[in-house]
Coordinates of N, CA and C in Angstrom, one line a residue:
X1 N 22.9 -7.2 31.2 CA 22.6 -5.8 30.8 C 22.9 -4.8 32.0
X2 N 23.3 -3.7 31.7 CA 23.6 -2.7 32.7 C 22.4 -2.0 33.2
X3 N 22.5 -1.4 34.3 CA 21.4 -0.6 34.9 C 21.1 0.6 33.9
X4 N 22.1 1.2 33.3 CA 21.9 2.3 32.4 C 21.2 1.9 31.1
X5 N 21.4 0.7 30.7 CA 20.7 0.2 29.4 C 19.2 0.2 29.7
X6 N 18.8 -0.3 30.9 CA 17.4 -0.4 31.2 C 16.8 1.0 31.3
X7 N 17.6 1.9 32.0 CA 17.1 3.2 32.2 C 16.9 4.0 30.9
X8 N 17.9 3.9 30.0 CA 17.8 4.5 28.7 C 16.6 4.0 27.9
X9 N 16.4 2.7 28.0 CA 15.3 2.1 27.2 C 14.0 2.7 27.8
X10 N 13.9 2.7 29.1 CA 12.7 3.2 29.8 C 12.4 4.7 29.4
X11 N 13.5 5.5 29.4 CA 13.4 6.9 29.1 C 12.9 7.2 27.7
X12 N 13.3 6.3 26.8 CA 13.0 6.5 25.4 C 11.9 5.6 24.8
X13 N 11.2 5.0 25.7 CA 10.2 3.9 25.3 C 9.1 4.5 24.3
X14 N 8.7 5.8 24.5 CA 7.7 6.3 23.7 C 8.2 6.6 22.3
X15 N 9.5 6.6 22.1 CA 10.1 6.8 20.8 C 10.4 5.5 20.1
X16 N 10.1 4.4 20.7 CA 10.5 3.1 20.2 C 9.8 2.8 18.9
X17 N 10.5 2.1 18.0 CA 9.8 1.6 16.8 C 9.1 0.4 17.1
X18 N 8.2 -0.1 16.2 CA 7.4 -1.3 16.5 C 8.4 -2.5 16.6
X19 N 9.5 -2.5 15.9 CA 10.4 -3.6 16.0 C 11.1 -3.6 17.4
X20 N 11.4 -2.4 17.9 CA 12.0 -2.3 19.2 C 11.0 -2.8 20.3
X21 N 9.8 -2.4 20.2 CA 8.8 -2.8 21.1 C 8.6 -4.3 21.2
X22 N 8.5 -4.9 20.0 CA 8.3 -6.3 19.9 C 9.6 -7.0 20.4
X23 N 10.7 -6.5 20.2 CA 12.0 -7.1 20.7 C 12.0 -7.0 22.2
X24 N 11.6 -5.8 22.8 CA 11.5 -5.7 24.2 C 10.6 -6.7 24.8
X25 N 9.4 -6.8 24.2 CA 8.4 -7.8 24.7 C 9.0 -9.2 24.7
X26 N 9.8 -9.5 23.8 CA 10.3 -10.9 23.7 C 11.7 -11.1 24.4
X27 N 12.2 -10.1 25.0 CA 13.6 -10.1 25.5 C 13.6 -10.5 27.0
X28 N 13.9 -11.7 27.3 CA 13.8 -12.1 28.7 C 14.6 -11.3 29.7
X29 N 15.7 -10.7 29.2 CA 16.6 -10.0 30.2 C 15.8 -8.9 30.9
X30 N 14.8 -8.3 30.2 CA 14.0 -7.3 30.9 C 13.0 -7.8 31.9
X31 N 12.8 -9.1 31.9 CA 11.9 -9.7 32.9 C 12.6 -10.4 34.0
X32 N 14.0 -10.5 33.9 CA 14.7 -11.3 34.9 C 14.7 -10.8 36.3
X33 N 14.5 -9.5 36.5 CA 14.5 -8.9 37.8 C 13.3 -8.1 38.0
X34 N 12.2 -8.8 38.4 CA 10.9 -8.2 38.5 C 10.8 -7.2 39.7
X35 N 11.7 -7.3 40.6 CA 11.7 -6.4 41.8 C 12.3 -5.1 41.4
X36 N 13.0 -5.0 40.3 CA 13.7 -3.8 39.9 C 12.6 -2.8 39.4
X37 N 12.6 -1.6 40.0 CA 11.6 -0.6 39.5 C 11.8 -0.3 38.0
X38 N 13.0 -0.3 37.5 CA 13.3 0.0 36.1 C 12.6 -1.1 35.2
X39 N 12.8 -2.3 35.6 CA 12.2 -3.4 34.8 C 10.7 -3.3 34.8
X40 N 10.1 -3.1 35.9 CA 8.6 -3.0 36.0 C 8.1 -1.8 35.2
X41 N 8.9 -0.7 35.3 CA 8.5 0.5 34.6 C 8.5 0.3 33.0
X42 N 9.5 -0.4 32.6 CA 9.6 -0.8 31.1 C 8.3 -1.6 30.7
X43 N 8.0 -2.6 31.5 CA 6.9 -3.4 31.2 C 5.6 -2.6 31.2
X44 N 5.4 -1.8 32.1 CA 4.2 -1.0 32.2 C 4.1 0.0 31.1
X45 N 5.2 0.7 30.8 CA 5.3 1.7 29.8 C 5.0 1.2 28.4
X46 N 5.5 0.0 28.1 CA 5.3 -0.6 26.8 C 3.8 -0.8 26.5
X47 N 3.1 -1.2 27.5 CA 1.7 -1.5 27.4 C 0.8 -0.3 27.5
X48 N 1.4 0.9 27.9 CA 0.6 2.1 27.9 C 0.7 2.9 26.6
X49 N 1.6 2.5 25.8 CA 1.8 3.2 24.5 C 0.5 3.1 23.7
X50 N -0.1 4.3 23.5 CA -1.4 4.3 22.8 C -1.3 3.6 21.4
X51 N -0.2 3.7 20.8 CA -0.1 3.1 19.5 C 0.3 1.7 19.5
X52 N 0.3 1.0 20.6 CA 0.8 -0.4 20.6 C -0.1 -1.3 19.7
X53 N -1.4 -1.1 19.7 CA -2.2 -1.9 18.8 C -1.9 -1.6 17.4
X54 N -1.6 -0.4 17.1 CA -1.2 0.0 15.7 C 0.2 -0.7 15.4
X55 N 1.1 -0.7 16.4 CA 2.4 -1.3 16.2 C 2.2 -2.8 15.9
X56 N 1.3 -3.4 16.6 CA 1.1 -4.8 16.4 C 0.5 -5.0 15.0
X57 N -0.4 -4.1 14.6 CA -1.0 -4.2 13.3 C 0.1 -4.1 12.2
X58 N 1.0 -3.1 12.5 CA 2.2 -2.9 11.6 C 3.0 -4.2 11.4
X59 N 3.2 -4.9 12.5 CA 4.0 -6.1 12.4 C 3.2 -7.2 11.6
X60 N 1.9 -7.2 11.9 CA 1.0 -8.1 11.2 C 1.0 -7.8 9.7
X61 N 0.9 -6.6 9.4 CA 0.8 -6.2 7.9 C 2.0 -6.5 7.1
X62 N 3.2 -6.6 7.8 CA 4.4 -7.0 7.1 C 4.6 -8.5 7.1
X63 N 3.8 -9.2 7.7 CA 3.9 -10.7 7.7 C 3.6 -11.3 6.4
X64 N 4.3 -12.4 6.1 CA 4.0 -13.1 4.8 C 2.7 -13.9 4.9
X65 N 2.2 -14.0 6.2 CA 1.0 -14.8 6.4 C -0.3 -14.0 6.0
X66 N -0.1 -12.8 5.5 CA -1.3 -11.9 5.2 C -1.7 -12.1 3.7
X67 N -2.0 -13.3 3.4 CA -2.5 -13.5 2.0 C -3.9 -13.2 1.9
X68 N -4.4 -13.1 0.7 CA -5.9 -12.8 0.5 C -6.7 -13.8 1.2
X69 N -7.8 -13.4 1.9 CA -8.6 -14.3 2.6 C -8.2 -14.4 4.1
X70 N -7.1 -13.9 4.4 CA -6.6 -13.9 5.8 C -7.5 -13.0 6.6
X71 N -7.8 -13.3 7.9 CA -8.7 -12.4 8.7 C -8.2 -11.0 8.7
X72 N -6.9 -10.7 8.5 CA -6.5 -9.3 8.5 C -6.5 -8.7 7.1
X73 N -7.0 -9.4 6.1 CA -7.1 -8.8 4.8 C -8.2 -7.8 4.7
X74 N -9.2 -7.9 5.6 CA -10.2 -6.9 5.7 C -9.7 -5.8 6.7
X75 N -10.4 -4.7 6.7 CA -10.0 -3.7 7.7 C -10.1 -4.2 9.1
X76 N -9.1 -4.0 9.9 CA -9.1 -4.6 11.3 C -9.2 -3.5 12.3
X77 N -9.1 -2.2 11.9 CA -9.4 -1.2 12.8 C -10.5 -0.3 12.3
X78 N -11.4 0.1 13.3 CA -12.5 0.9 12.9 C -12.1 2.4 12.6
X79 N -13.1 3.2 12.3 CA -12.8 4.6 11.9 C -12.2 5.4 13.1
X80 N -12.4 4.9 14.3 CA -11.9 5.6 15.5 C -10.4 5.1 15.8
X81 N -10.0 4.2 15.0 CA -8.6 3.6 15.2 C -8.6 2.5 16.3
X82 N -9.8 2.0 16.6 CA -9.8 0.9 17.6 C -10.0 -0.4 16.9
X83 N -9.5 -1.5 17.5 CA -9.7 -2.8 16.9 C -11.1 -3.2 17.0
X84 N -11.6 -3.9 16.0 CA -13.0 -4.5 16.1 C -13.0 -5.6 17.1
X85 N -14.1 -5.7 17.9 CA -14.1 -6.7 18.9 C -15.5 -7.5 18.8
X86 N -15.9 -7.6 17.6 CA -17.2 -8.4 17.4 C -16.9 -9.9 17.3
X87 N -17.9 -10.7 17.5 CA -17.8 -12.1 17.5 C -17.1 -12.7 16.3
X88 N -17.4 -12.2 15.1 CA -16.8 -12.7 13.9 C -15.3 -12.4 13.9
X89 N -14.9 -11.2 14.3 CA -13.5 -10.8 14.3 C -12.8 -11.7 15.3
X90 N -13.3 -11.8 16.5 CA -12.7 -12.5 17.6 C -12.5 -14.0 17.2
X91 N -13.5 -14.6 16.6 CA -13.5 -15.9 16.1 C -12.3 -16.1 15.1
X92 N -12.1 -15.1 14.2 CA -11.0 -15.2 13.2 C -9.7 -15.0 13.9
X93 N -9.6 -14.3 15.0 CA -8.3 -14.0 15.6 C -7.8 -15.2 16.4
X94 N -8.7 -16.0 17.0 CA -8.3 -17.1 17.9 C -7.3 -18.0 17.2
X95 N -7.5 -18.5 16.0 CA -6.5 -19.4 15.4 C -5.1 -18.7 15.2
X96 N -5.1 -17.4 15.0 CA -3.8 -16.7 14.8 C -3.0 -16.7 16.1
X97 N -3.6 -17.0 17.3 CA -2.8 -17.1 18.5 C -1.9 -18.3 18.5
X98 N -2.1 -19.2 17.6 CA -1.3 -20.4 17.5 C -0.4 -20.4 16.2
X99 N -0.3 -19.3 15.6 CA 0.5 -19.2 14.4 C 2.0 -19.5 14.7
X100 N 2.7 -20.0 13.7 CA 4.2 -20.2 13.8 C 4.9 -18.9 13.8
X101 N 4.3 -17.8 13.4 CA 4.9 -16.5 13.3 C 4.7 -15.8 14.6
X102 N 5.7 -15.5 15.4 CA 5.7 -14.9 16.7 C 5.0 -13.5 16.7
X103 N 5.4 -12.7 15.7 CA 4.8 -11.4 15.6 C 3.3 -11.4 15.3
X104 N 2.9 -12.4 14.5 CA 1.5 -12.5 14.2 C 0.7 -12.9 15.5
X105 N 1.3 -13.8 16.3 CA 0.7 -14.3 17.6 C 0.6 -13.1 18.5
X106 N 1.7 -12.3 18.6 CA 1.6 -11.1 19.5 C 0.6 -10.1 19.1
X107 N 0.5 -9.9 17.7 CA -0.5 -9.0 17.2 C -1.9 -9.4 17.5
X108 N -2.1 -10.7 17.3 CA -3.5 -11.2 17.6 C -3.8 -11.1 19.1
X109 N -2.8 -11.3 19.9 CA -3.0 -11.2 21.4 C -3.3 -9.7 21.7
X110 N -2.5 -8.8 21.1 CA -2.8 -7.4 21.3 C -4.1 -6.9 20.8
X111 N -4.6 -7.5 19.8 CA -5.9 -7.2 19.2 C -7.0 -7.7 20.2
X112 N -6.8 -8.7 20.9 CA -7.8 -9.3 21.9 C -7.6 -8.7 23.2
X113 N -6.6 -7.9 23.5 CA -6.3 -7.4 24.8 C -7.6 -6.8 25.5
X114 N -7.9 -7.2 26.7 CA -9.1 -6.7 27.4 C -10.4 -7.3 27.0
X115 N -10.3 -8.4 26.1 CA -11.6 -9.0 25.6 C -12.4 -9.5 26.8
X116 N -13.7 -9.5 26.6 CA -14.7 -10.1 27.5 C -15.5 -11.2 26.7
X117 N -15.1 -11.4 25.5 CA -15.8 -12.4 24.6 C -15.7 -13.8 25.3
X118 N -16.8 -14.4 25.6 CA -16.8 -15.7 26.2 C -16.0 -16.8 25.4
X119 N -16.1 -16.7 24.1 CA -15.3 -17.6 23.2 C -13.8 -17.4 23.4
X120 N -13.4 -16.1 23.3 CA -12.0 -15.8 23.4 C -11.5 -16.2 24.8
X121 N -12.2 -15.7 25.8 CA -11.7 -16.0 27.2 C -11.6 -17.5 27.5
X122 N -12.5 -18.3 27.0 CA -12.4 -19.7 27.2 C -11.1 -20.3 26.5
X123 N -10.9 -19.9 25.3 CA -9.7 -20.4 24.6 C -8.4 -19.9 25.3
X124 N -8.4 -18.6 25.7 CA -7.2 -18.1 26.4 C -7.0 -18.7 27.7
X125 N -8.0 -19.1 28.4 CA -7.8 -19.8 29.7 C -7.2 -21.2 29.5
X126 N -7.6 -21.8 28.4 CA -7.0 -23.1 28.0 C -5.5 -22.9 27.7
X127 N -5.2 -21.8 27.0 CA -3.8 -21.5 26.7 C -2.9 -21.3 27.9
X128 N -3.5 -20.7 28.9 CA -2.8 -20.5 30.2 C -2.3 -21.8 30.8
X129 N -2.9 -22.9 30.5 CA -2.5 -24.2 31.1 C -1.5 -24.9 30.2
X130 N -1.1 -24.3 29.1 CA -0.1 -24.9 28.2 C 1.3 -25.1 28.9
X131 N 2.0 -26.1 28.5 CA 3.4 -26.3 29.0 C 4.4 -25.4 28.3
X132 N 3.9 -24.8 27.2 CA 4.8 -23.8 26.5 C 4.7 -22.4 27.0
X133 N 5.8 -21.9 27.6 CA 5.7 -20.5 28.1 C 5.2 -19.5 27.2
X134 N 5.6 -19.6 25.9 CA 5.1 -18.6 24.9 C 3.6 -18.6 24.8
X135 N 3.0 -19.8 24.8 CA 1.5 -19.9 24.8 C 0.9 -19.2 26.0
X136 N 1.5 -19.4 27.2 CA 1.0 -18.8 28.4 C 1.2 -17.2 28.3
X137 N 2.3 -16.8 27.8 CA 2.6 -15.4 27.7 C 1.6 -14.7 26.7
X138 N 1.4 -15.3 25.6 CA 0.4 -14.8 24.6 C -1.0 -14.7 25.2
X139 N -1.4 -15.7 25.9 CA -2.7 -15.7 26.5 C -2.8 -14.6 27.6
X140 N -1.7 -14.4 28.3 CA -1.7 -13.4 29.4 C -1.7 -12.0 28.7
X141 N -1.1 -11.8 27.6 CA -1.2 -10.5 26.9 C -2.6 -10.2 26.5
X142 N -3.3 -11.2 25.9 CA -4.7 -11.0 25.5 C -5.6 -10.8 26.7
X143 N -5.3 -11.3 27.8 CA -6.2 -11.2 29.0 C -6.0 -10.0 29.8
X144 N -4.9 -9.2 29.4 CA -4.6 -8.0 30.2 C -5.8 -7.1 30.1
X145 N -6.1 -6.5 31.2 CA -7.2 -5.5 31.3 C -8.6 -6.1 31.2
X146 N -8.7 -7.4 31.2 CA -10.0 -8.0 31.1 C -10.8 -7.8 32.4
X147 N -12.1 -7.8 32.4 CA -12.9 -7.6 33.6 C -13.6 -8.9 33.9
X148 N -13.3 -10.0 33.2 CA -13.9 -11.3 33.5 C -13.2 -11.9 34.7
X149 N -14.0 -12.1 35.8 CA -13.4 -12.6 37.1 C -12.6 -13.9 36.9
X150 N -13.0 -14.9 36.2 CA -12.2 -16.1 36.1 C -10.8 -15.8 35.4
X151 N -10.8 -14.9 34.4 CA -9.6 -14.6 33.7 C -8.7 -13.8 34.6
X152 N -9.2 -12.8 35.4 CA -8.4 -12.1 36.3 C -7.8 -13.0 37.4
X153 N -8.6 -13.9 37.9 CA -8.1 -14.8 38.9 C -7.0 -15.7 38.3
X154 N -7.1 -16.2 37.1 CA -6.1 -17.0 36.4 C -4.8 -16.2 36.2
X155 N -4.9 -14.9 35.9 CA -3.8 -14.0 35.7 C -3.0 -13.8 37.0
X156 N -3.8 -13.6 38.1 CA -3.2 -13.5 39.4 C -2.4 -14.7 39.8
X157 N -3.0 -15.9 39.5 CA -2.3 -17.2 39.8 C -1.0 -17.3 39.0
X158 N -1.0 -16.7 37.8 CA 0.1 -16.8 36.8 C 1.3 -16.0 37.3
X159 N 1.1 -15.1 38.3 CA 2.2 -14.4 38.9 C 3.3 -15.3 39.5
X160 N 2.9 -16.5 39.7 CA 3.9 -17.5 40.3 C 4.4 -18.5 39.2
X161 N 4.2 -18.2 38.0 CA 4.6 -19.0 36.9 C 6.1 -19.3 36.9
X162 N 6.6 -20.4 36.4 CA 8.0 -20.7 36.3 C 8.8 -19.8 35.4
X163 N 8.1 -19.2 34.4 CA 8.8 -18.4 33.4 C 8.7 -16.9 33.8
X164 N 9.9 -16.3 33.7 CA 9.9 -14.9 34.2 C 9.1 -13.9 33.3
X165 N 9.1 -14.2 32.0 CA 8.3 -13.4 31.0 C 6.8 -13.5 31.3
X166 N 6.4 -14.7 31.6 CA 4.9 -15.0 31.9 C 4.6 -14.3 33.2
X167 N 5.5 -14.4 34.2 CA 5.2 -13.7 35.5 C 5.1 -12.2 35.3
X168 N 6.0 -11.7 34.5 CA 6.0 -10.2 34.3 C 4.7 -9.8 33.6
X169 N 4.3 -10.5 32.6 CA 3.0 -10.2 31.9 C 1.8 -10.3 32.9
X170 N 1.8 -11.3 33.7 CA 0.7 -11.5 34.7 C 0.7 -10.3 35.7
X171 N 1.9 -9.8 36.1 CA 1.9 -8.7 37.0 C 1.4 -7.4 36.3
X172 N 1.9 -7.2 35.1 CA 1.4 -6.0 34.4 C -0.1 -6.1 34.1
X173 N -0.5 -7.3 33.7 CA -1.9 -7.5 33.3 C -2.9 -7.4 34.4
X174 N -2.4 -7.4 35.7 CA -3.4 -7.3 36.8 C -3.1 -6.1 37.6
X175 N -2.2 -5.2 37.2 CA -2.0 -4.0 38.0 C -3.1 -3.0 37.7

């Protein structure tokens, strides 16, 4: 990828569609050069988008996994536009972190972002130990902005992960 491609993406990030955001999140080439200011700016800007949770919900709502009785068949955002973070909702979200649908996993991780729920944090810390980089990445997304000391410490350690996408998320998640 050229330097210009990264800059153009960074300049236009707030106009990105939900598909473009999800593609950027999953595109390793944007994580390959973590020392590049442009690469880091893209990572930070994606997660600053106020509508990211809604974008994740959009991806979730288009998923074929949203049959009746699915945790997302009930309203998942409150009247203020925020994700519910109660125990019942968190408990229903956790299994979705292991879905075969990548967008569903990312949406569930986005919904849990910043969680302090002991149940969720415990499961996410287990996922950080997985040999699968996508599992570690998903857990790092969910633990971003958490104030739980053990989770923050685990994210800081993840900055040395073997996978560039996981390292990038750990950096963004602890900035």
